[in-house]
mmCIF file of N, CA and C in Angstrom:
data_model
loop_
_atom_site.group_PDB
_atom_site.id
_atom_site.type_symbol
_atom_site.label_atom_id
_atom_site.label_comp_id
_atom_site.label_asym_id
_atom_site.label_seq_id
_atom_site.Cartn_x
_atom_site.Cartn_y
_atom_site.Cartn_z
ATOM 1 N N LYS A 1 -18.376 -110.803 104.313
ATOM 2 C CA LYS A 1 -18.209 -111.245 102.948
ATOM 3 C C LYS A 1 -19.284 -110.673 102.041
ATOM 4 N N ARG A 2 -19.771 -109.473 102.397
ATOM 5 C CA ARG A 2 -20.749 -108.813 101.532
ATOM 6 C C ARG A 2 -20.067 -108.228 100.314
ATOM 7 N N ASP A 3 -20.826 -108.140 99.243
ATOM 8 C CA ASP A 3 -20.365 -107.465 98.048
ATOM 9 C C ASP A 3 -20.327 -105.972 98.353
ATOM 10 N N ALA A 4 -19.206 -105.323 98.053
ATOM 11 C CA ALA A 4 -19.066 -103.890 98.317
ATOM 12 C C ALA A 4 -18.081 -103.295 97.326
ATOM 13 N N ILE A 5 -18.238 -101.998 97.079
ATOM 14 C CA ILE A 5 -17.319 -101.301 96.186
ATOM 15 C C ILE A 5 -17.155 -99.865 96.678
ATOM 16 N N THR A 6 -15.936 -99.382 96.650
ATOM 17 C CA THR A 6 -15.643 -98.000 97.002
ATOM 18 C C THR A 6 -15.706 -97.164 95.730
ATOM 19 N N ILE A 7 -16.373 -96.027 95.820
ATOM 20 C CA ILE A 7 -16.508 -95.135 94.673
ATOM 21 C C ILE A 7 -15.682 -93.880 94.956
ATOM 22 N N ASN A 8 -14.692 -93.648 94.107
ATOM 23 C CA ASN A 8 -13.876 -92.441 94.188
ATOM 24 C C ASN A 8 -13.325 -92.156 92.798
ATOM 25 N N LYS A 9 -12.367 -91.254 92.703
ATOM 26 C CA LYS A 9 -11.855 -90.862 91.382
ATOM 27 C C LYS A 9 -11.153 -92.016 90.655
ATOM 28 N N ASN A 10 -10.774 -93.074 91.376
ATOM 29 C CA ASN A 10 -10.083 -94.215 90.778
ATOM 30 C C ASN A 10 -10.994 -95.415 90.531
ATOM 31 N N THR A 11 -12.290 -95.221 90.627
ATOM 32 C CA THR A 11 -13.232 -96.328 90.509
ATOM 33 C C THR A 11 -13.159 -96.980 89.132
ATOM 34 N N ASN A 12 -13.138 -98.297 89.142
ATOM 35 C CA ASN A 12 -13.175 -99.083 87.920
ATOM 36 C C ASN A 12 -14.641 -99.188 87.488
ATOM 37 N N LEU A 13 -14.998 -98.538 86.382
ATOM 38 C CA LEU A 13 -16.400 -98.503 85.949
ATOM 39 C C LEU A 13 -16.951 -99.884 85.612
ATOM 40 N N LYS A 14 -16.107 -100.772 85.131
ATOM 41 C CA LYS A 14 -16.556 -102.135 84.826
ATOM 42 C C LYS A 14 -16.981 -102.841 86.117
ATOM 43 N N GLU A 15 -16.190 -102.668 87.201
ATOM 44 C CA GLU A 15 -16.540 -103.259 88.492
ATOM 45 C C GLU A 15 -17.813 -102.633 89.053
ATOM 46 N N LEU A 16 -17.967 -101.323 88.888
ATOM 47 C CA LEU A 16 -19.163 -100.639 89.366
ATOM 48 C C LEU A 16 -20.402 -101.156 88.628
ATOM 49 N N LYS A 17 -20.333 -101.277 87.319
ATOM 50 C CA LYS A 17 -21.457 -101.814 86.547
ATOM 51 C C LYS A 17 -21.803 -103.225 87.009
ATOM 52 N N SER A 18 -20.793 -104.038 87.240
ATOM 53 C CA SER A 18 -21.013 -105.405 87.703
ATOM 54 C C SER A 18 -21.722 -105.405 89.056
ATOM 55 N N PHE A 19 -21.293 -104.515 89.965
ATOM 56 C CA PHE A 19 -21.930 -104.412 91.278
ATOM 57 C C PHE A 19 -23.403 -104.038 91.112
ATOM 58 N N LEU A 20 -23.684 -103.033 90.287
ATOM 59 C CA LEU A 20 -25.060 -102.558 90.114
ATOM 60 C C LEU A 20 -25.954 -103.616 89.477
ATOM 61 N N ILE A 21 -25.425 -104.386 88.554
ATOM 62 C CA ILE A 21 -26.207 -105.444 87.925
ATOM 63 C C ILE A 21 -26.505 -106.563 88.925
ATOM 64 N N SER A 22 -25.548 -106.845 89.809
ATOM 65 C CA SER A 22 -25.717 -107.915 90.801
ATOM 66 C C SER A 22 -26.551 -107.493 91.999
ATOM 67 N N ASN A 23 -26.611 -106.190 92.279
ATOM 68 C CA ASN A 23 -27.272 -105.685 93.482
ATOM 69 C C ASN A 23 -28.254 -104.587 93.099
ATOM 70 N N ASN A 24 -29.506 -104.951 92.873
ATOM 71 C CA ASN A 24 -30.469 -103.920 92.490
ATOM 72 C C ASN A 24 -30.961 -103.108 93.693
ATOM 73 N N LYS A 25 -30.640 -103.565 94.891
ATOM 74 C CA LYS A 25 -30.971 -102.833 96.114
ATOM 75 C C LYS A 25 -29.739 -102.909 97.001
ATOM 76 N N PHE A 26 -29.240 -101.738 97.443
ATOM 77 C CA PHE A 26 -27.995 -101.712 98.198
ATOM 78 C C PHE A 26 -27.939 -100.482 99.095
ATOM 79 N N ILE A 27 -26.925 -100.457 99.946
ATOM 80 C CA ILE A 27 -26.694 -99.345 100.870
ATOM 81 C C ILE A 27 -25.631 -98.426 100.284
ATOM 82 N N LYS A 28 -25.849 -97.120 100.398
ATOM 83 C CA LYS A 28 -24.874 -96.106 99.978
ATOM 84 C C LYS A 28 -24.451 -95.330 101.217
ATOM 85 N N LYS A 29 -23.126 -95.282 101.472
ATOM 86 C CA LYS A 29 -22.584 -94.575 102.642
ATOM 87 C C LYS A 29 -21.481 -93.619 102.211
ATOM 88 N N ASN A 30 -21.453 -92.451 102.828
ATOM 89 C CA ASN A 30 -20.340 -91.532 102.648
ATOM 90 C C ASN A 30 -19.207 -92.027 103.542
ATOM 91 N N ILE A 31 -18.029 -92.233 102.971
ATOM 92 C CA ILE A 31 -16.903 -92.794 103.715
ATOM 93 C C ILE A 31 -16.503 -91.933 104.909
ATOM 94 N N PHE A 32 -16.674 -90.625 104.806
ATOM 95 C CA PHE A 32 -16.202 -89.725 105.841
ATOM 96 C C PHE A 32 -17.278 -89.335 106.850
ATOM 97 N N GLU A 33 -18.392 -90.043 106.865
ATOM 98 C CA GLU A 33 -19.446 -89.795 107.846
ATOM 99 C C GLU A 33 -19.423 -90.880 108.913
ATOM 100 N N ALA A 34 -20.176 -90.652 109.975
ATOM 101 C CA ALA A 34 -20.258 -91.610 111.078
ATOM 102 C C ALA A 34 -21.658 -91.545 111.681
ATOM 103 N N CYS A 35 -21.924 -92.435 112.607
ATOM 104 C CA CYS A 35 -23.183 -92.448 113.365
ATOM 105 C C CYS A 35 -24.417 -92.606 112.482
ATOM 106 N N GLY A 36 -24.267 -93.252 111.336
ATOM 107 C CA GLY A 36 -25.411 -93.503 110.469
ATOM 108 C C GLY A 36 -25.851 -92.319 109.622
ATOM 109 N N ARG A 37 -25.123 -91.201 109.682
ATOM 110 C CA ARG A 37 -25.518 -90.021 108.915
ATOM 111 C C ARG A 37 -25.308 -90.253 107.409
ATOM 112 N N GLY A 38 -26.281 -89.846 106.626
ATOM 113 C CA GLY A 38 -26.173 -89.883 105.175
ATOM 114 C C GLY A 38 -26.302 -91.254 104.540
ATOM 115 N N ILE A 39 -26.675 -92.255 105.311
ATOM 116 C CA ILE A 39 -26.828 -93.602 104.746
ATOM 117 C C ILE A 39 -28.161 -93.676 104.005
ATOM 118 N N GLU A 40 -28.125 -94.250 102.816
ATOM 119 C CA GLU A 40 -29.332 -94.390 102.005
ATOM 120 C C GLU A 40 -29.461 -95.824 101.512
ATOM 121 N N ILE A 41 -30.695 -96.260 101.343
ATOM 122 C CA ILE A 41 -30.959 -97.496 100.613
ATOM 123 C C ILE A 41 -31.299 -97.077 99.188
ATOM 124 N N ILE A 42 -30.586 -97.633 98.232
ATOM 125 C CA ILE A 42 -30.821 -97.340 96.819
ATOM 126 C C ILE A 42 -31.464 -98.572 96.194
ATOM 127 N N ASN A 43 -32.541 -98.357 95.465
ATOM 128 C CA ASN A 43 -33.248 -99.444 94.793
ATOM 129 C C ASN A 43 -33.327 -99.090 93.313
ATOM 130 N N ILE A 44 -32.728 -99.906 92.475
ATOM 131 C CA ILE A 44 -32.733 -99.623 91.042
ATOM 132 C C ILE A 44 -33.420 -100.755 90.282
ATOM 133 N N ASP A 45 -33.945 -100.414 89.134
ATOM 134 C CA ASP A 45 -34.605 -101.380 88.260
ATOM 135 C C ASP A 45 -33.681 -101.603 87.065
ATOM 136 N N THR A 46 -32.815 -102.619 87.161
ATOM 137 C CA THR A 46 -31.824 -102.852 86.115
ATOM 138 C C THR A 46 -32.463 -103.314 84.807
ATOM 139 N N GLU A 47 -33.719 -103.725 84.863
ATOM 140 C CA GLU A 47 -34.417 -104.128 83.632
ATOM 141 C C GLU A 47 -34.831 -102.905 82.821
ATOM 142 N N ASN A 48 -35.215 -101.823 83.514
ATOM 143 C CA ASN A 48 -35.789 -100.664 82.832
ATOM 144 C C ASN A 48 -34.963 -99.389 82.933
ATOM 145 N N GLU A 49 -33.912 -99.403 83.746
ATOM 146 C CA GLU A 49 -33.099 -98.200 83.905
ATOM 147 C C GLU A 49 -31.768 -98.375 83.178
ATOM 148 N N ASN A 50 -31.307 -97.310 82.587
ATOM 149 C CA ASN A 50 -30.017 -97.297 81.915
ATOM 150 C C ASN A 50 -28.921 -97.276 82.989
ATOM 151 N N ILE A 51 -27.999 -98.232 82.939
ATOM 152 C CA ILE A 51 -26.938 -98.342 83.952
ATOM 153 C C ILE A 51 -26.108 -97.056 84.013
ATOM 154 N N GLU A 52 -25.862 -96.429 82.870
ATOM 155 C CA GLU A 52 -25.078 -95.176 82.857
ATOM 156 C C GLU A 52 -25.799 -94.087 83.649
ATOM 157 N N ASP A 53 -27.134 -94.013 83.532
ATOM 158 C CA ASP A 53 -27.908 -93.039 84.293
ATOM 159 C C ASP A 53 -27.871 -93.358 85.784
ATOM 160 N N VAL A 54 -27.930 -94.639 86.114
ATOM 161 C CA VAL A 54 -27.859 -95.055 87.518
ATOM 162 C C VAL A 54 -26.503 -94.664 88.097
ATOM 163 N N ILE A 55 -25.431 -94.890 87.350
ATOM 164 C CA ILE A 55 -24.084 -94.531 87.817
ATOM 165 C C ILE A 55 -24.022 -93.034 88.108
ATOM 166 N N LYS A 56 -24.550 -92.219 87.222
ATOM 167 C CA LYS A 56 -24.534 -90.762 87.431
ATOM 168 C C LYS A 56 -25.325 -90.366 88.677
ATOM 169 N N SER A 57 -26.433 -91.058 88.934
ATOM 170 C CA SER A 57 -27.257 -90.709 90.092
ATOM 171 C C SER A 57 -26.653 -91.196 91.409
ATOM 172 N N VAL A 58 -25.904 -92.282 91.365
ATOM 173 C CA VAL A 58 -25.319 -92.856 92.585
ATOM 174 C C VAL A 58 -24.001 -92.183 92.943
ATOM 175 N N VAL A 59 -23.190 -91.911 91.955
ATOM 176 C CA VAL A 59 -21.859 -91.357 92.190
ATOM 177 C C VAL A 59 -21.978 -89.850 92.435
ATOM 178 N N SER A 60 -21.313 -89.394 93.479
ATOM 179 C CA SER A 60 -21.294 -87.969 93.793
ATOM 180 C C SER A 60 -19.845 -87.506 93.839
ATOM 181 N N ASN A 61 -19.642 -86.278 94.268
ATOM 182 C CA ASN A 61 -18.280 -85.766 94.393
ATOM 183 C C ASN A 61 -17.562 -86.311 95.621
ATOM 184 N N ASN A 62 -18.307 -86.932 96.518
ATOM 185 C CA ASN A 62 -17.727 -87.482 97.743
ATOM 186 C C ASN A 62 -17.300 -88.927 97.530
ATOM 187 N N ASP A 63 -16.332 -89.372 98.312
ATOM 188 C CA ASP A 63 -15.973 -90.787 98.316
ATOM 189 C C ASP A 63 -17.074 -91.536 99.051
ATOM 190 N N ILE A 64 -17.582 -92.583 98.407
ATOM 191 C CA ILE A 64 -18.669 -93.355 99.009
ATOM 192 C C ILE A 64 -18.357 -94.838 98.909
ATOM 193 N N ILE A 65 -19.122 -95.615 99.658
ATOM 194 C CA ILE A 65 -19.055 -97.062 99.542
ATOM 195 C C ILE A 65 -20.471 -97.567 99.305
ATOM 196 N N LEU A 66 -20.574 -98.525 98.399
ATOM 197 C CA LEU A 66 -21.841 -99.199 98.138
ATOM 198 C C LEU A 66 -21.709 -100.606 98.685
ATOM 199 N N GLU A 67 -22.719 -101.050 99.433
ATOM 200 C CA GLU A 67 -22.667 -102.367 100.059
ATOM 201 C C GLU A 67 -23.940 -103.146 99.787
ATOM 202 N N GLU A 68 -23.772 -104.416 99.556
ATOM 203 C CA GLU A 68 -24.901 -105.332 99.454
ATOM 204 C C GLU A 68 -25.709 -105.256 100.747
ATOM 205 N N LEU A 69 -27.027 -105.367 100.640
ATOM 206 C CA LEU A 69 -27.873 -105.365 101.840
ATOM 207 C C LEU A 69 -27.634 -106.614 102.677
ATOM 208 N N VAL A 70 -27.710 -106.461 103.977
ATOM 209 C CA VAL A 70 -27.609 -107.584 104.905
ATOM 210 C C VAL A 70 -29.012 -108.134 105.122
ATOM 211 N N THR A 71 -29.136 -109.441 105.051
ATOM 212 C CA THR A 71 -30.404 -110.095 105.368
ATOM 213 C C THR A 71 -30.211 -110.786 106.706
ATOM 214 N N GLN A 72 -30.985 -110.350 107.692
ATOM 215 C CA GLN A 72 -30.819 -110.948 109.016
ATOM 216 C C GLN A 72 -31.764 -112.122 109.204
ATOM 217 N N SER A 73 -31.527 -112.855 110.259
ATOM 218 C CA SER A 73 -32.340 -114.041 110.534
ATOM 219 C C SER A 73 -33.764 -113.640 110.933
ATOM 220 N N LYS A 74 -34.659 -114.583 110.796
ATOM 221 C CA LYS A 74 -36.056 -114.363 111.181
ATOM 222 C C LYS A 74 -36.158 -114.012 112.672
ATOM 223 N N ASP A 75 -35.344 -114.690 113.490
ATOM 224 C CA ASP A 75 -35.380 -114.438 114.939
ATOM 225 C C ASP A 75 -35.013 -112.993 115.262
ATOM 226 N N LEU A 76 -33.955 -112.469 114.648
ATOM 227 C CA LEU A 76 -33.560 -111.086 114.914
ATOM 228 C C LEU A 76 -34.549 -110.095 114.307
ATOM 229 N N SER A 77 -35.195 -110.470 113.215
ATOM 230 C CA SER A 77 -36.204 -109.598 112.595
ATOM 231 C C SER A 77 -37.400 -109.379 113.507
ATOM 232 N N GLU A 78 -37.632 -110.294 114.443
ATOM 233 C CA GLU A 78 -38.760 -110.132 115.356
ATOM 234 C C GLU A 78 -38.585 -108.912 116.262
ATOM 235 N N PHE A 79 -37.352 -108.512 116.538
ATOM 236 C CA PHE A 79 -37.118 -107.302 117.344
ATOM 237 C C PHE A 79 -37.509 -106.064 116.550
ATOM 238 N N ASN A 80 -37.066 -105.977 115.311
ATOM 239 C CA ASN A 80 -37.451 -104.907 114.391
ATOM 240 C C ASN A 80 -37.131 -105.387 112.986
ATOM 241 N N SER A 81 -38.148 -105.474 112.146
ATOM 242 C CA SER A 81 -37.957 -106.031 110.807
ATOM 243 C C SER A 81 -37.478 -105.009 109.779
ATOM 244 N N THR A 82 -37.475 -103.712 110.122
ATOM 245 C CA THR A 82 -37.079 -102.706 109.133
ATOM 246 C C THR A 82 -35.603 -102.343 109.197
ATOM 247 N N SER A 83 -34.891 -102.822 110.210
ATOM 248 C CA SER A 83 -33.455 -102.555 110.301
ATOM 249 C C SER A 83 -32.721 -103.854 110.616
ATOM 250 N N VAL A 84 -31.417 -103.826 110.403
ATOM 251 C CA VAL A 84 -30.580 -104.930 110.869
ATOM 252 C C VAL A 84 -30.315 -104.664 112.345
ATOM 253 N N ASN A 85 -30.450 -105.677 113.167
ATOM 254 C CA ASN A 85 -30.287 -105.546 114.611
ATOM 255 C C ASN A 85 -29.019 -106.286 115.018
ATOM 256 N N PRO A 86 -27.875 -105.596 115.010
ATOM 257 C CA PRO A 86 -26.594 -106.294 115.182
ATOM 258 C C PRO A 86 -26.223 -106.574 116.631
ATOM 259 N N LEU A 87 -25.521 -107.653 116.793
ATOM 260 C CA LEU A 87 -24.866 -107.977 118.053
ATOM 261 C C LEU A 87 -23.414 -107.531 117.887
ATOM 262 N N ARG A 88 -22.958 -106.635 118.750
ATOM 263 C CA ARG A 88 -21.594 -106.111 118.656
ATOM 264 C C ARG A 88 -20.761 -106.728 119.769
ATOM 265 N N CYS A 89 -19.657 -107.317 119.406
ATOM 266 C CA CYS A 89 -18.759 -107.940 120.371
ATOM 267 C C CYS A 89 -17.436 -107.170 120.343
ATOM 268 N N ILE A 90 -17.125 -106.504 121.427
ATOM 269 C CA ILE A 90 -15.889 -105.740 121.533
ATOM 270 C C ILE A 90 -14.768 -106.698 121.917
ATOM 271 N N THR A 91 -13.664 -106.651 121.184
ATOM 272 C CA THR A 91 -12.536 -107.541 121.476
ATOM 273 C C THR A 91 -11.240 -106.747 121.535
ATOM 274 N N PHE A 92 -10.326 -107.221 122.354
ATOM 275 C CA PHE A 92 -8.983 -106.662 122.462
ATOM 276 C C PHE A 92 -7.988 -107.799 122.316
ATOM 277 N N ASN A 93 -6.947 -107.566 121.545
ATOM 278 C CA ASN A 93 -5.870 -108.530 121.411
ATOM 279 C C ASN A 93 -4.775 -108.109 122.393
ATOM 280 N N THR A 94 -4.664 -108.811 123.507
ATOM 281 C CA THR A 94 -3.718 -108.441 124.565
ATOM 282 C C THR A 94 -2.605 -109.482 124.675
ATOM 283 N N LYS A 95 -1.643 -109.218 125.536
ATOM 284 C CA LYS A 95 -0.566 -110.189 125.773
ATOM 285 C C LYS A 95 -1.107 -111.492 126.351
ATOM 286 N N GLN A 96 -2.261 -111.409 127.032
ATOM 287 C CA GLN A 96 -2.883 -112.594 127.616
ATOM 288 C C GLN A 96 -3.796 -113.313 126.620
ATOM 289 N N GLY A 97 -3.956 -112.763 125.433
ATOM 290 C CA GLY A 97 -4.826 -113.358 124.421
ATOM 291 C C GLY A 97 -5.997 -112.449 124.099
ATOM 292 N N ILE A 98 -6.938 -112.966 123.364
ATOM 293 C CA ILE A 98 -8.115 -112.200 122.968
ATOM 294 C C ILE A 98 -9.040 -112.035 124.172
ATOM 295 N N MET A 99 -9.413 -110.800 124.454
ATOM 296 C CA MET A 99 -10.316 -110.491 125.571
ATOM 297 C C MET A 99 -11.618 -109.931 124.992
ATOM 298 N N THR A 100 -12.740 -110.346 125.548
ATOM 299 C CA THR A 100 -14.048 -109.809 125.151
ATOM 300 C C THR A 100 -14.697 -109.203 126.387
ATOM 301 N N PRO A 101 -14.368 -107.942 126.688
ATOM 302 C CA PRO A 101 -14.871 -107.330 127.919
ATOM 303 C C PRO A 101 -16.384 -107.138 127.952
ATOM 304 N N PHE A 102 -17.000 -106.928 126.782
ATOM 305 C CA PHE A 102 -18.452 -106.796 126.763
ATOM 306 C C PHE A 102 -18.965 -106.927 125.328
ATOM 307 N N PHE A 103 -20.252 -107.166 125.249
ATOM 308 C CA PHE A 103 -20.928 -107.150 123.961
ATOM 309 C C PHE A 103 -22.321 -106.610 124.193
ATOM 310 N N PHE A 104 -22.918 -106.125 123.146
ATOM 311 C CA PHE A 104 -24.251 -105.550 123.264
ATOM 312 C C PHE A 104 -24.996 -105.727 121.948
ATOM 313 N N MET A 105 -26.286 -105.503 122.009
ATOM 314 C CA MET A 105 -27.117 -105.619 120.825
ATOM 315 C C MET A 105 -27.771 -104.271 120.568
ATOM 316 N N ARG A 106 -27.882 -103.925 119.286
ATOM 317 C CA ARG A 106 -28.506 -102.657 118.913
ATOM 318 C C ARG A 106 -29.748 -102.960 118.081
ATOM 319 N N PHE A 107 -30.750 -102.101 118.229
ATOM 320 C CA PHE A 107 -32.010 -102.283 117.523
ATOM 321 C C PHE A 107 -32.404 -100.987 116.847
ATOM 322 N N GLY A 108 -32.981 -101.105 115.663
ATOM 323 C CA GLY A 108 -33.552 -99.935 115.010
ATOM 324 C C GLY A 108 -34.944 -99.678 115.543
ATOM 325 N N ARG A 109 -35.475 -98.519 115.223
ATOM 326 C CA ARG A 109 -36.868 -98.210 115.567
ATOM 327 C C ARG A 109 -37.761 -98.653 114.411
ATOM 328 N N GLU A 110 -38.982 -99.002 114.732
ATOM 329 C CA GLU A 110 -39.908 -99.449 113.700
ATOM 330 C C GLU A 110 -40.010 -98.399 112.589
ATOM 331 N N GLY A 111 -39.875 -98.859 111.357
ATOM 332 C CA GLY A 111 -39.950 -97.968 110.209
ATOM 333 C C GLY A 111 -38.617 -97.379 109.790
ATOM 334 N N LYS A 112 -37.579 -97.501 110.629
ATOM 335 C CA LYS A 112 -36.242 -96.987 110.308
ATOM 336 C C LYS A 112 -35.366 -98.139 109.850
ATOM 337 N N PHE A 113 -34.452 -97.879 108.913
ATOM 338 C CA PHE A 113 -33.577 -98.946 108.449
ATOM 339 C C PHE A 113 -32.194 -98.875 109.086
ATOM 340 N N ILE A 114 -31.939 -97.844 109.898
ATOM 341 C CA ILE A 114 -30.646 -97.664 110.564
ATOM 342 C C ILE A 114 -30.816 -97.952 112.051
ATOM 343 N N ASP A 115 -29.858 -98.658 112.646
ATOM 344 C CA ASP A 115 -29.954 -98.961 114.077
ATOM 345 C C ASP A 115 -29.284 -97.896 114.940
ATOM 346 N N ASN A 116 -28.540 -96.981 114.352
ATOM 347 C CA ASN A 116 -27.780 -96.000 115.101
ATOM 348 C C ASN A 116 -28.699 -94.947 115.721
ATOM 349 N N GLY A 117 -28.590 -94.760 117.032
ATOM 350 C CA GLY A 117 -29.424 -93.802 117.742
ATOM 351 C C GLY A 117 -29.248 -92.378 117.255
ATOM 352 N N ALA A 118 -28.059 -92.026 116.813
ATOM 353 C CA ALA A 118 -27.798 -90.677 116.322
ATOM 354 C C ALA A 118 -28.492 -90.419 114.987
ATOM 355 N N ALA A 119 -28.930 -91.476 114.314
ATOM 356 C CA ALA A 119 -29.567 -91.333 113.008
ATOM 357 C C ALA A 119 -31.018 -91.831 113.030
ATOM 358 N N GLY A 120 -31.600 -91.904 114.206
ATOM 359 C CA GLY A 120 -33.005 -92.278 114.303
ATOM 360 C C GLY A 120 -33.268 -93.696 114.740
ATOM 361 N N GLY A 121 -32.211 -94.482 114.994
ATOM 362 C CA GLY A 121 -32.388 -95.868 115.446
ATOM 363 C C GLY A 121 -32.659 -95.936 116.921
#
């Protein structure tokens, strides 16, 4: 239930402005990338920066998604406070019902904000 917006040629600028005003710090991802490549944390000063200038700097020729930052619990932050350390639960919807064959936890490296090993986590 995080606040998020997709940026492409059909983007509603009013919705984008609303997102930027509500989220002065957020994640920017290229929709067509994987493994944590190209993910950035964007931090804007909505008090002192012109929203139109921020839009120009955030929006590129690629389709991107902007997402509200995740705040993890204090307990999970003890593993690494600079990244989100997710618990991933793999599920399958089978004829016998929902199956959870395995789950695992991922951790970022100290100083990195991405947990993905391919991107430095």
